[in-house]
XYZ file of C-alpha atoms in Angstrom:
145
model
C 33.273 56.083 55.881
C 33.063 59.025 58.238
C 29.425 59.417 56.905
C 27.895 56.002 57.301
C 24.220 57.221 56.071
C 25.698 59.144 52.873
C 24.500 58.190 49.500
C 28.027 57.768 47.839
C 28.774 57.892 44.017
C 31.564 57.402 42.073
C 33.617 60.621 40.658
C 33.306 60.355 36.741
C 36.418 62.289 36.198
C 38.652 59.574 37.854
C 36.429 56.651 37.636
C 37.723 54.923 41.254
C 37.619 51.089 41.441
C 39.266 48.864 43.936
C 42.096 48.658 45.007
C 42.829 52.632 43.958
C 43.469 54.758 46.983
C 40.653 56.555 47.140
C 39.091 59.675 48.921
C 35.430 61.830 49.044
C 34.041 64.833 49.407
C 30.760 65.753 50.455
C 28.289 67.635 47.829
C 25.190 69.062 47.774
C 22.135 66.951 49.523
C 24.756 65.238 51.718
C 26.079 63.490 48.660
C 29.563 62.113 49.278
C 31.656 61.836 46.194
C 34.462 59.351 45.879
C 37.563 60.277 43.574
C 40.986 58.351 42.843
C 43.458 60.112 45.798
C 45.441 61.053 42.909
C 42.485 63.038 41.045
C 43.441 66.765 39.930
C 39.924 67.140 41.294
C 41.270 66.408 44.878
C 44.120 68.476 44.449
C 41.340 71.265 43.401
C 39.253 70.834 46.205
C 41.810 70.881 48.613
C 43.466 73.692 47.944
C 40.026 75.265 47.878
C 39.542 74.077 51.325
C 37.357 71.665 51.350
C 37.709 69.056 53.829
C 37.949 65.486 52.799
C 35.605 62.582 54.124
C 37.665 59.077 55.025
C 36.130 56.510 52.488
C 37.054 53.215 52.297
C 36.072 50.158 49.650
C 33.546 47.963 51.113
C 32.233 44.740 49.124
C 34.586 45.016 46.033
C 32.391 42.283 43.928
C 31.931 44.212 41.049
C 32.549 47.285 39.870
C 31.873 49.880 37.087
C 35.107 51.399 35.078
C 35.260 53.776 32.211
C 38.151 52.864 29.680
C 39.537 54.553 26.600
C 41.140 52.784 23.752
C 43.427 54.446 20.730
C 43.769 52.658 17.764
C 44.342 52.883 13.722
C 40.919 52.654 12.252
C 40.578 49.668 9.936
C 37.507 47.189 9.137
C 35.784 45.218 11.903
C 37.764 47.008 14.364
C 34.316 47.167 16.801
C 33.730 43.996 16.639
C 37.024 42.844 17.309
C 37.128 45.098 20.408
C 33.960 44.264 21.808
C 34.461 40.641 21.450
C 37.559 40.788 23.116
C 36.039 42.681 26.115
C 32.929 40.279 26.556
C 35.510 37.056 26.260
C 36.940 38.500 29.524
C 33.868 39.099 31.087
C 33.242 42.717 30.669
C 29.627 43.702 30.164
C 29.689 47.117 28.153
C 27.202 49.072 29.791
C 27.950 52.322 27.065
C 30.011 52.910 24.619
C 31.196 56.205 22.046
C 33.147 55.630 18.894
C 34.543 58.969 18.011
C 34.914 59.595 13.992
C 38.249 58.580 12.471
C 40.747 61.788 13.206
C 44.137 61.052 10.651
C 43.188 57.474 10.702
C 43.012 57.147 14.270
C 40.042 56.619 16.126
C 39.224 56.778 20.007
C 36.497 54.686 21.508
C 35.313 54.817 25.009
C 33.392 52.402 26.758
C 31.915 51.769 30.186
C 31.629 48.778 31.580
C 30.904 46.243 34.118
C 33.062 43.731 35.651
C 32.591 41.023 38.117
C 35.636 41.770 40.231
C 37.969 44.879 40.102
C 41.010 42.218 39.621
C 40.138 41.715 36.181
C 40.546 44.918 35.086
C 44.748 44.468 34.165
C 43.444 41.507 32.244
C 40.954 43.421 30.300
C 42.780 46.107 29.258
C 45.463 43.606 27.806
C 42.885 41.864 26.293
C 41.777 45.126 24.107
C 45.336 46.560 23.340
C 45.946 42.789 22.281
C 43.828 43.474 19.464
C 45.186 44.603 15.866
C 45.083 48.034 14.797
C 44.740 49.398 19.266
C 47.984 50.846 20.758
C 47.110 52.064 23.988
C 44.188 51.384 26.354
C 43.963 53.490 29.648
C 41.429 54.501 32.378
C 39.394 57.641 31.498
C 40.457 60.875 32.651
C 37.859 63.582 32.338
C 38.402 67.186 33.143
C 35.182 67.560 35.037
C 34.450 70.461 37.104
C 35.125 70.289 40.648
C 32.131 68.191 42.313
């Protein structure tokens, strides 16, 4: 990182993990924020003219990933879900179970995983369970950081 002494956090409206390309920006109290290159934030800040700090991933043990899953509600749907994730490893550090819109429901969790390789295999994991038909990385619409 062209900051070596920045405290560094992870953009929540791309939720980075390794491998993803990744780029930061620094924010207030010399903050450097680290987004997904291809982040409409980035695109944002850019055009704004802010200048971008060269990040790269460091020790890649680990790492903390926000996922969204669609599904058709039915009965034990939850604990399906969450069983699934902790069979893989997944520690689920927070999760939001949105009420049932037209029978489908949207959950989103954040969790923790040992390694940022298992992350394919997790999210196969949860749309191989009845009733979910598409699990994908969260994409928030933050405001520019």
């Amino acid at each position: 990182m062209d900051r070596p002494d920045a405290s560094v956090r992870l953009a929540g409206c791309c939720t980075p993990v390794p491998p993803d390309e990744v780029t930061g920006f620094a924010v207030r109290g010399g903050v450097v924020t680290v987004h997904r290159a291809e982040c409409a934030a980035v695109a944002r800040m850019a055009d704004a003219g802010r200048a971008a700090v060269d990040v790269s991933w460091g020790d890649t043990t680990g790492c903390r990933v926000t996922l969204v899953a669609e599904s058709f509600g039915r009965p034990h749907l939850l604990a399906d879900l969450t069983e699934a994730m902790a069979l893989e490893g997944a520690e689920i550090v927070s999760a939001t179970v949105e009420p049932p819109t037209q029978q489908r429901v949207r959950h989103t969790y954040t969790v923790q995983l040992p390694d940022a390789a298992h992350l394919p295999t997790l999210m196969r994991a949860m749309r191989n369970v009845p009733g979910v038909y598409d699990v994908d990385r969260a994409r928030h619409h933050a405001p520019t950081a």
